[in-house]
Tab-separated table of C-alpha atoms and ligand atoms in Angstrom:
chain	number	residue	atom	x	y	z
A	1	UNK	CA	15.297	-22.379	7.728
A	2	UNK	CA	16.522	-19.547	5.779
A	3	UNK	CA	13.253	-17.394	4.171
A	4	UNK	CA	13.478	-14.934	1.906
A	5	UNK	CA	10.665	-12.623	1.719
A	6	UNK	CA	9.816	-10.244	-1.714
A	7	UNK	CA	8.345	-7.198	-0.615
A	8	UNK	CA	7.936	-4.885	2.458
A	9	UNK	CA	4.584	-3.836	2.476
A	10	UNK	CA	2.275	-4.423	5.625
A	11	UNK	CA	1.980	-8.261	4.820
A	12	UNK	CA	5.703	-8.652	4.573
A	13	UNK	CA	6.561	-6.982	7.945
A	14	UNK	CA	3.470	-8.648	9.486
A	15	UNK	CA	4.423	-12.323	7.719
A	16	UNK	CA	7.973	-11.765	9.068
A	17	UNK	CA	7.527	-10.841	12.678
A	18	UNK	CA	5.015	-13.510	12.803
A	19	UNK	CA	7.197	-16.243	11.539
A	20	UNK	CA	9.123	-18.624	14.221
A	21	UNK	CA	12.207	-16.986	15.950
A	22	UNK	CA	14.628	-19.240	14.286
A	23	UNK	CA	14.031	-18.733	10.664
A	24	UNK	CA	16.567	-16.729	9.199
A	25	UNK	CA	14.513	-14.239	7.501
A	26	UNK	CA	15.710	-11.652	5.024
A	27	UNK	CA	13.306	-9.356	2.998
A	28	UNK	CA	14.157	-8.041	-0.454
A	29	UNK	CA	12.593	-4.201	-1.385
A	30	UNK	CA	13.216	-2.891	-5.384
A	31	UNK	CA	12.469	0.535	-3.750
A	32	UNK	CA	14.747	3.004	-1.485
A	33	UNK	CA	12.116	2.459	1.314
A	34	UNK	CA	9.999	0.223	2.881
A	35	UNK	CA	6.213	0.588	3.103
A	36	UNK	CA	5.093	-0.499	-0.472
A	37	UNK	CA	1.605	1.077	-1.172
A	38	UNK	CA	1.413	2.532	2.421
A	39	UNK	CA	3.814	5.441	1.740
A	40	UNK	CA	4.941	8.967	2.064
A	41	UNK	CA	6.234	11.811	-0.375
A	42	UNK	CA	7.835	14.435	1.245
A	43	UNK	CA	9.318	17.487	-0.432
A	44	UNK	CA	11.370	20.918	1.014
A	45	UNK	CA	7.567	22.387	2.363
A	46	UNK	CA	4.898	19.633	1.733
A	47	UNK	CA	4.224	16.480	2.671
A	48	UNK	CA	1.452	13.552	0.913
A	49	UNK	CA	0.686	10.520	1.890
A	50	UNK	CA	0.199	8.961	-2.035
A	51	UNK	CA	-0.752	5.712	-0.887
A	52	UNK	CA	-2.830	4.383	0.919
A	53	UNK	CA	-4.237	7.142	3.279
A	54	UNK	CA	-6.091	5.986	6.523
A	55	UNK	CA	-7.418	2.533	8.074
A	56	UNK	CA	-9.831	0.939	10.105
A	57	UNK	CA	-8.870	-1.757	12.637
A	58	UNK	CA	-11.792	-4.562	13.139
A	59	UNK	CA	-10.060	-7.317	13.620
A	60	UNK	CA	-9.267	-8.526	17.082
A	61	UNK	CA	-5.579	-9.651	16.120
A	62	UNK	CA	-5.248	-6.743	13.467
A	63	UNK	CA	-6.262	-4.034	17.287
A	64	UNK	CA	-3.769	-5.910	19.444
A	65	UNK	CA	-1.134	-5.590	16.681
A	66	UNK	CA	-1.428	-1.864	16.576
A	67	UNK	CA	-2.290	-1.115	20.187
A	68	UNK	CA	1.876	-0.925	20.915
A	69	UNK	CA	2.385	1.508	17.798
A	70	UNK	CA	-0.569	3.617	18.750
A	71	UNK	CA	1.087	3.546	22.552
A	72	UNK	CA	3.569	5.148	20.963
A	73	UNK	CA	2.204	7.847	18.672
A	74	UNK	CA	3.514	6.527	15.585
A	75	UNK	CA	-0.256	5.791	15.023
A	76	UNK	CA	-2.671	8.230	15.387
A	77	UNK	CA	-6.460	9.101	15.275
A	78	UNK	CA	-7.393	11.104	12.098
A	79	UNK	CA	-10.661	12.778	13.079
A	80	UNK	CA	-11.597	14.495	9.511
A	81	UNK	CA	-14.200	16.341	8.526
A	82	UNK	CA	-15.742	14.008	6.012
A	83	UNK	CA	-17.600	14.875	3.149
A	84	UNK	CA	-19.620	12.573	0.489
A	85	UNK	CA	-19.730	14.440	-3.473
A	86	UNK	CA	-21.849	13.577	-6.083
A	87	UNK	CA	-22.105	15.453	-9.472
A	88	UNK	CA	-19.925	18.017	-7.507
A	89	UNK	CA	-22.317	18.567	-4.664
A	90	UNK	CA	-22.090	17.437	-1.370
A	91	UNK	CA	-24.812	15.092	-0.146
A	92	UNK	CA	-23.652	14.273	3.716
A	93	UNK	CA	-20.947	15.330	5.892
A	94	UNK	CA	-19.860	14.198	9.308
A	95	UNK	CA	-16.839	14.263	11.617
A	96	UNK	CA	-15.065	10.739	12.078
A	97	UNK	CA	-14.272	10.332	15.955
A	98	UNK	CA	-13.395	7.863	18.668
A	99	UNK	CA	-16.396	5.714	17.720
A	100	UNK	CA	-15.323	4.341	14.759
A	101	UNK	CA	-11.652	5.109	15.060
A	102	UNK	CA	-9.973	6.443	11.245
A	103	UNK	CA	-5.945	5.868	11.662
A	104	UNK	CA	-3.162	7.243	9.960
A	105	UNK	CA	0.719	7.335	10.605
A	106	UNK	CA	2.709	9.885	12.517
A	107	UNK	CA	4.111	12.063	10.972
A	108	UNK	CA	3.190	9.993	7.603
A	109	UNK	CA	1.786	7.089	6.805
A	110	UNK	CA	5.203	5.542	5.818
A	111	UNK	CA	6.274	5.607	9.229
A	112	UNK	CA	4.307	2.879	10.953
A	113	UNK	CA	6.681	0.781	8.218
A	114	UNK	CA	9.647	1.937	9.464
A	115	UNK	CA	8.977	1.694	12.821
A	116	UNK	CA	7.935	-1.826	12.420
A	117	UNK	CA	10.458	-2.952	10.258
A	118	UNK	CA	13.243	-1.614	12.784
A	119	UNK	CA	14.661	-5.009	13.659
A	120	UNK	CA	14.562	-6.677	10.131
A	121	UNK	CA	17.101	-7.846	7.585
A	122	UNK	CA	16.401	-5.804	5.177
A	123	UNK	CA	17.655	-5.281	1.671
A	124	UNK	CA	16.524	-1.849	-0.047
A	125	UNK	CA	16.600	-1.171	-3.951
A	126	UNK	CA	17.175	-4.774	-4.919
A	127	UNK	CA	14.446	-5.953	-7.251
A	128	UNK	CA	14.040	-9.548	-7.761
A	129	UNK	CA	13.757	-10.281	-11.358
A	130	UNK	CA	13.698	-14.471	-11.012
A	131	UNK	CA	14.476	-17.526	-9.130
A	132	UNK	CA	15.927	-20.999	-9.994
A	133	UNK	CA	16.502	-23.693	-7.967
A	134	UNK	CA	19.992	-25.319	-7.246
A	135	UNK	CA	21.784	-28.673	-7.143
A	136	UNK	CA	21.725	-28.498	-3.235
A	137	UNK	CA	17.634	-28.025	-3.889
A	138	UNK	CA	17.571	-24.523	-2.549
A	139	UNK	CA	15.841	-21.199	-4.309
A	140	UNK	CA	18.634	-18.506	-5.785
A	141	UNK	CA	17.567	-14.968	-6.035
A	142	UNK	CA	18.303	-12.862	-9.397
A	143	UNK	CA	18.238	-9.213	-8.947
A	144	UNK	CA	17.944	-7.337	-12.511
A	145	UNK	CA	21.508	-7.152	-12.984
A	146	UNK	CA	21.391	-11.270	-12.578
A	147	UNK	CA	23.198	-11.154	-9.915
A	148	UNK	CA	22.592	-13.997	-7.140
A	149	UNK	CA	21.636	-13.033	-3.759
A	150	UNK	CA	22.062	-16.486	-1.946
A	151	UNK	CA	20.663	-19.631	-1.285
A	152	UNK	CA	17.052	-20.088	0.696
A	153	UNK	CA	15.088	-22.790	1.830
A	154	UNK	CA	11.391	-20.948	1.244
A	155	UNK	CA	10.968	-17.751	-0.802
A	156	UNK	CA	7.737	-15.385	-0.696
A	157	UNK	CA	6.625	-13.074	-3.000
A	158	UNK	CA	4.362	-10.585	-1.391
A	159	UNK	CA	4.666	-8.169	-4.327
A	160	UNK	CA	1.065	-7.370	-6.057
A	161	UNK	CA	0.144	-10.363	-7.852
A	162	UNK	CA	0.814	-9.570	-11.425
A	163	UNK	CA	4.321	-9.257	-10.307
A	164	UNK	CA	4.688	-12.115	-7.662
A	165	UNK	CA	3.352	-13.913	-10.803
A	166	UNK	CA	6.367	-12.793	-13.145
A	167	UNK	CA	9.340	-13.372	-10.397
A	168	UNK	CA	8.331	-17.011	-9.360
A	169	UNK	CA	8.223	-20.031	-11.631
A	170	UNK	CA	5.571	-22.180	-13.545
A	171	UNK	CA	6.350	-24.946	-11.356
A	172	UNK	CA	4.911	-23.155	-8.122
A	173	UNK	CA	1.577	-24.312	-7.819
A	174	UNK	CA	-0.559	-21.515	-7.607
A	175	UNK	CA	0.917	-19.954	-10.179
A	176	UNK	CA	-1.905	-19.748	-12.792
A	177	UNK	CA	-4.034	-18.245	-9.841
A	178	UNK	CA	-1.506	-15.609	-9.638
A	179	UNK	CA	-2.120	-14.615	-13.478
A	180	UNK	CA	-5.420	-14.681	-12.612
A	181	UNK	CA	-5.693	-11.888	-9.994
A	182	UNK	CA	-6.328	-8.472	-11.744
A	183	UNK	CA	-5.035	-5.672	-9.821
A	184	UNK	CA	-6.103	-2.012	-10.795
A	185	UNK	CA	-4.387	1.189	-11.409
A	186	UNK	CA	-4.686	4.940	-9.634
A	187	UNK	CA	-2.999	8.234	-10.079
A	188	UNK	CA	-2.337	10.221	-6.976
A	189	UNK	CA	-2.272	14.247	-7.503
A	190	UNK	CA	0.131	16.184	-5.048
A	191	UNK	CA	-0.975	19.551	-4.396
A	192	UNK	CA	0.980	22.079	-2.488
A	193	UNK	CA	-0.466	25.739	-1.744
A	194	UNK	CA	1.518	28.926	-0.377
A	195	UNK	CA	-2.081	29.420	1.060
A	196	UNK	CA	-4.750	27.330	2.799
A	197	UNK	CA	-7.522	26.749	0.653
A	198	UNK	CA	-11.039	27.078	2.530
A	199	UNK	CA	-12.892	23.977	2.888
A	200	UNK	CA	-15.540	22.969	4.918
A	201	UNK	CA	-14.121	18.679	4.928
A	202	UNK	CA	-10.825	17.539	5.319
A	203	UNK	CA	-11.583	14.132	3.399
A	204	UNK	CA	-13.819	13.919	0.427
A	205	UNK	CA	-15.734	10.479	-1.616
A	206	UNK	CA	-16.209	11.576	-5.097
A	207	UNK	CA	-18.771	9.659	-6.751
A	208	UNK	CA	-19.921	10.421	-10.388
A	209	UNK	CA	-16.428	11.614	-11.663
A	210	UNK	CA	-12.864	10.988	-12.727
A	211	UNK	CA	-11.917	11.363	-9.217
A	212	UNK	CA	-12.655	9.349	-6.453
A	213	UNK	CA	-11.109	10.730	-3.198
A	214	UNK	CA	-9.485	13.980	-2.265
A	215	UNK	CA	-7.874	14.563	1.171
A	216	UNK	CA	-6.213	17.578	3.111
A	217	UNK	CA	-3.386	16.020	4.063
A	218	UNK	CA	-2.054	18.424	6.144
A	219	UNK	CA	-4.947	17.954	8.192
A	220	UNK	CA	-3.569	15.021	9.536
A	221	UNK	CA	-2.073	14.664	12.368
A	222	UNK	CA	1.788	15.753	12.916
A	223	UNK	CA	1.842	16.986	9.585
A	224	UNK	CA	3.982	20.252	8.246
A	225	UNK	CA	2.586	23.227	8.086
A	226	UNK	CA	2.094	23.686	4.276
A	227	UNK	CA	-1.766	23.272	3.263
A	228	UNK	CA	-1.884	19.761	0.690
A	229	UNK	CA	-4.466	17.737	-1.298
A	230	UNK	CA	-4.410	14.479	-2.408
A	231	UNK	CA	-6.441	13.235	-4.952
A	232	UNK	CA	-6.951	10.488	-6.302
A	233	UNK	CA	-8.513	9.252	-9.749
A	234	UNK	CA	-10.958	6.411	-10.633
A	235	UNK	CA	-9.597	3.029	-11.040
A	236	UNK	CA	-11.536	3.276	-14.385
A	237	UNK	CA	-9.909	6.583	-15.263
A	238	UNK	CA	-6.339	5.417	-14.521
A	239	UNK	CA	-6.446	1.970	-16.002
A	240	UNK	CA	-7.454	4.091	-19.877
A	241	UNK	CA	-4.635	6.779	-19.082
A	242	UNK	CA	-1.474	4.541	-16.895
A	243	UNK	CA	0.488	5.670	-20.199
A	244	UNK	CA	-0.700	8.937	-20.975
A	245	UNK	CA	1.643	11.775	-20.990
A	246	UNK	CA	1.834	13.258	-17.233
A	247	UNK	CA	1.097	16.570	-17.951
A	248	UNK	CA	-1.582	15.823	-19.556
A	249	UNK	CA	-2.609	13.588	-16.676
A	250	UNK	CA	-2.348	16.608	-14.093
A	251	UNK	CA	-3.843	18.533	-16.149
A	252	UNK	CA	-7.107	16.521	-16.469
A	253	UNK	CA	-7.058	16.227	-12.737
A	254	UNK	CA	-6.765	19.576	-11.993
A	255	UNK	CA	-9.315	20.643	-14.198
A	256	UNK	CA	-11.657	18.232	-12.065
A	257	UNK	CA	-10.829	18.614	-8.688
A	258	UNK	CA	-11.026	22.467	-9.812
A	259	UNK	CA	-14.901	21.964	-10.862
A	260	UNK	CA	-15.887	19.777	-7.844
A	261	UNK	CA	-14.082	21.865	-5.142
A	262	UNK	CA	-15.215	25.479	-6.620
A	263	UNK	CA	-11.374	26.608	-6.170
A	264	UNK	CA	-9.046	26.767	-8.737
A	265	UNK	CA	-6.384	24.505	-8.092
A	266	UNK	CA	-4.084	25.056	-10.748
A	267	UNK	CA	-2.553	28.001	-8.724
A	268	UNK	CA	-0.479	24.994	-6.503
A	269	UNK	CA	2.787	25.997	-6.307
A	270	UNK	CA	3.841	22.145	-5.658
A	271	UNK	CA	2.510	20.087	-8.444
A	272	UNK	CA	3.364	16.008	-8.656
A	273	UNK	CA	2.136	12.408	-9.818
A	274	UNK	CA	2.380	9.036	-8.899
A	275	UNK	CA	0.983	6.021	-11.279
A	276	UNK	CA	0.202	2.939	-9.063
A	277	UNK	CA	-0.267	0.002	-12.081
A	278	UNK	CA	-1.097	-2.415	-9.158
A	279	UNK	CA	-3.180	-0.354	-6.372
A	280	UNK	CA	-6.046	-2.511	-5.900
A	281	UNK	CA	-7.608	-6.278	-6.767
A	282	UNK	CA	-10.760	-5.584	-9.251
A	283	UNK	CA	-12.673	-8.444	-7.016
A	284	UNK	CA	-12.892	-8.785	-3.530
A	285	UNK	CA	-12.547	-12.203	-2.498
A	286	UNK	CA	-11.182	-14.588	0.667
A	287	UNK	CA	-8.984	-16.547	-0.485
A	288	UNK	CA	-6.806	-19.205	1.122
A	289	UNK	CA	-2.662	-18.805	1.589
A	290	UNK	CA	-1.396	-19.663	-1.502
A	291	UNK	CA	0.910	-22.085	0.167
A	292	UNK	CA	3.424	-24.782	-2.392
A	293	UNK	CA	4.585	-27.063	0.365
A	294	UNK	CA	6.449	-29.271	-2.262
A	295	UNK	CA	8.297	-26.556	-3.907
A	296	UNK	CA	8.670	-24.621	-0.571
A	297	UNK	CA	6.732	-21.508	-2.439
A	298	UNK	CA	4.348	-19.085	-1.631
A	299	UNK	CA	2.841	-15.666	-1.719
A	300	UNK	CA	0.209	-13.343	-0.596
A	301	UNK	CA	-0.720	-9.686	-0.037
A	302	UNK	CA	-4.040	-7.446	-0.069
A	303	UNK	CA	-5.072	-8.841	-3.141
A	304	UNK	CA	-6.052	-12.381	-1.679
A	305	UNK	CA	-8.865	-10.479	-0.025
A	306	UNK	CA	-9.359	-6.791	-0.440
A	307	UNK	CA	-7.199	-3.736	-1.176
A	308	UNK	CA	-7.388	-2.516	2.576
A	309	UNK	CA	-4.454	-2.688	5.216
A	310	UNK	CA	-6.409	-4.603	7.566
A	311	UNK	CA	-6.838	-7.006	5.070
A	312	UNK	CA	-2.783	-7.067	3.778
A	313	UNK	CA	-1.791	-7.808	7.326
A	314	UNK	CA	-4.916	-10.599	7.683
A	315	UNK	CA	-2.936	-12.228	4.527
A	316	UNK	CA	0.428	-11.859	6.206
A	317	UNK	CA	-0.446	-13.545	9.506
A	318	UNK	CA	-2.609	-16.131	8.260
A	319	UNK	CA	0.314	-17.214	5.988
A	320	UNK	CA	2.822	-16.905	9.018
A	321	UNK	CA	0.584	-19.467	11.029
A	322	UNK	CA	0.323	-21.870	8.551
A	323	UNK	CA	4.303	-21.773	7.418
A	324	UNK	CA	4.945	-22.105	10.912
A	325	UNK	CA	3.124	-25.021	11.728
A	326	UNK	CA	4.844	-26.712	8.797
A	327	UNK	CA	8.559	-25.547	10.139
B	1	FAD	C1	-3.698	4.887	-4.102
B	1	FAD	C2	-4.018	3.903	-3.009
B	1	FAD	C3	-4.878	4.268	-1.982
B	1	FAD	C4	-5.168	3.374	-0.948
B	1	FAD	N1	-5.950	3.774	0.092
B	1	FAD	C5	-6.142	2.935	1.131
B	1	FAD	C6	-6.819	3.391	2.290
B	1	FAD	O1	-7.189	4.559	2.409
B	1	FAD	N2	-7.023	2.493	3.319
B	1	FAD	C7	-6.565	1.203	3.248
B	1	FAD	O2	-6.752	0.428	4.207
B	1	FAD	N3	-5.885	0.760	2.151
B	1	FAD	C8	-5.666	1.593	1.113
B	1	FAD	N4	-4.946	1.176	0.029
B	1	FAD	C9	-4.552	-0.231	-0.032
B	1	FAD	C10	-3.317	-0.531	0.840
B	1	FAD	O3	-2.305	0.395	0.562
B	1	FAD	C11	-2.864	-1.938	0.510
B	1	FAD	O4	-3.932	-2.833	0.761
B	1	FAD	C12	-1.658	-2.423	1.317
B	1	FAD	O5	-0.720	-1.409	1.532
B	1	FAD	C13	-1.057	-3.591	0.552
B	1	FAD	O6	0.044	-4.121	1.273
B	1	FAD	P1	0.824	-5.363	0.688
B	1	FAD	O7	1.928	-5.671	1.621
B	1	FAD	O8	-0.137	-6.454	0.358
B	1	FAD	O9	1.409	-4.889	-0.731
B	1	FAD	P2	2.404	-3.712	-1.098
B	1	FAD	O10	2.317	-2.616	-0.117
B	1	FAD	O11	2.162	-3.390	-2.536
B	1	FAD	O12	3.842	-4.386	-0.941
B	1	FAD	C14	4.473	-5.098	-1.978
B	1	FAD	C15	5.947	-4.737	-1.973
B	1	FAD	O13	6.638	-5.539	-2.916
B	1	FAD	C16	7.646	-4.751	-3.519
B	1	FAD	N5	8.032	-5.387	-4.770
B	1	FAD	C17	7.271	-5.581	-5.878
B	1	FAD	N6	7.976	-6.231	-6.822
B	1	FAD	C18	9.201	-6.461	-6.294
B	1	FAD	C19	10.369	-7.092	-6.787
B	1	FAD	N7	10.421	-7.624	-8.017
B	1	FAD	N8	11.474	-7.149	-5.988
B	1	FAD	C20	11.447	-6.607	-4.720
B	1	FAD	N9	10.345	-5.984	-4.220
B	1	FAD	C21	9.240	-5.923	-4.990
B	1	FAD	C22	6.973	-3.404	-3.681
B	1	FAD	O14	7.910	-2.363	-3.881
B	1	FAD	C23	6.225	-3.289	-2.356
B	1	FAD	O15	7.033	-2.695	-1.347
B	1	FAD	C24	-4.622	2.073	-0.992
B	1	FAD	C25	-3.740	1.717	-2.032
B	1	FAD	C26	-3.441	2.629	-3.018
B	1	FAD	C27	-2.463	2.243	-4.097
């Protein structure tokens, strides 16, 4: 069977090298990269993981997936000094450690990805705009330019679903459930400092504010040198201002990671922003593959359950075993 697979977040790469041997599989990516919302910004001295930024491994198939890539290195044990904030005190703080194991990627989070997508077809910076079906009752892929990128037996959007929802067609069955799923936004600040700003925590909760998380990234393992935060805002905060001017964006964020932190931040000499429209699903929920047997369409990501990594590679295996059974 030839597959085509939108997407090459975690539950792409995880659908694909779970599917049977002797599918042909290619994945389509709109971006340069792979790694969707686990990803990594680098620039000439500073380095942010604007994504997603650790995970948690509970899951007995979700352990022995990683257990080669932690073998490795490529996944490593972030033991921060964590810090809970409220009305811009801290209430708790406590180290993570080998108990309760926090993982990121080596040297970013971007890189598990890569290293896991080694052996795939692969198409980078061709966005999907559509589908049709053909005489010979195969899907055609339209990239933006309309051009058509071949004939496949199954195709699987694994793009957030407000998106999966505008690239496949009425006809797929789940479709209406796919309008149905609201995702919500987040703005990631990049900070960059000539000098180390001193902090008792190396990962913050911010609760009671237009911020909800700020990180030292380059307290992570592997990192470069140069000292980095991360923050990022309130779902809330980010679904009112997604279209706001960006300086006006940083600025606001600034100004309260500033007042929470008791350091003025604004003195960063690396300053960017990243709008996510689609970071998270508003409800967390367990939801079934969204499999179209009859139409030989279907689609899943984080957003069938919860906007966690475990849970994106849950969705992405649990799809691959029920596609396979069928093939
Ligand atoms: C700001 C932020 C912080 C987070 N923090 C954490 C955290 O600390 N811990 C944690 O476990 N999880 C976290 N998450 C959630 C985690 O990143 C996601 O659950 C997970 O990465 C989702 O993977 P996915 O494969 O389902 O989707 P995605 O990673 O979104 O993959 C979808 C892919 O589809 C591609 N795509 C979309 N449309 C098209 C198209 N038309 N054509 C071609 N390609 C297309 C996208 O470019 C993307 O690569 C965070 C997410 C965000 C945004």
């Amino acid at each position: 069977m030839k597959i085509a697979i939108i997407g090459t977040g975690i539950s792409a790469i995880t659908l694909a090298k779970h599917l049977k041997k002797d599918n042909f599989i290619t994945l389509f990516e709109k971006s340069r990269d792979v790694g969707g919302r686990i990803s990594t910004r680098r620039s000439k001295l500073y380095e942010f993981d604007h994504g997603a930024q650790f995970f948690t491994a509970k899951n007995k198939d979700f352990k022995n997936f990683i257990a080669p890539i932690i073998k490795k290195n490529i996944i490593q044990r972030w033991d921060a000094r964590f810090a809970e904030f409220k009305n811009n005190m801290i209430l708790r703080q406590h180290t993570w450690d080998s108990e309760y194991p926090h993982y990121v990627g080596a040297p970013g989070m971007r890189n598990i990805l890569k290293h896991l997508s080694d052996d795939l077809n692969i198409k980078l910076n061709t966005e999907i705009h559509n589908i049709t079906k053909n005489n010979n009752d195969c899907w055609n892929l339209f990239n933006t330019n309309g051009e058509n990128l071949g004939d496949y037996d199954w195709v699987i959007s694994t793009a957030p679903a407000p998106q999966s929802a505008s690239i496949l067609p009425q006809i797929y069955k789940y479709h209406s459930q796919l309008l149905n799923k609201k995702m919500l936004g987040c703005f990631s600040l990049m900070l960059g400092f000539k000098e180390p700003l001193n902090l008792s925590w190396d990962a913050a909760l911010i609760s009671e504010a237009d911020i909800s998380w700020i990180s030292v990234n380059s307290s992570k393992p592997m990192r470069p040198k140069g000292f980095t935060l991360l923050i990022h805002s309130t779902n809330a905060w980010a679904d009112k201002n997604i279209n706001n001017d960006p300086e006006k964006v940083k600025k606001h964020l600034i100004e309260v990671t500033s007042n929470i932190i008791g350091h003025d931040t604004s003195v960063a000499e690396h300053i960017d922003l990243h709008g996510w429209r689609y970071a998270n699903i508003e409800k967390q929920e367990d939801s079934n593959s969204l499999i179209d047997y009859k139409n030989k369409l279907a689609s899943c990501g984080d957003w069938l359950i919860h906007g966690r990594i475990e849970s994106a590679f849950k969705a992405g295996l649990m799809l691959a075993k029920s596609i396979n059974k069928e093939l």
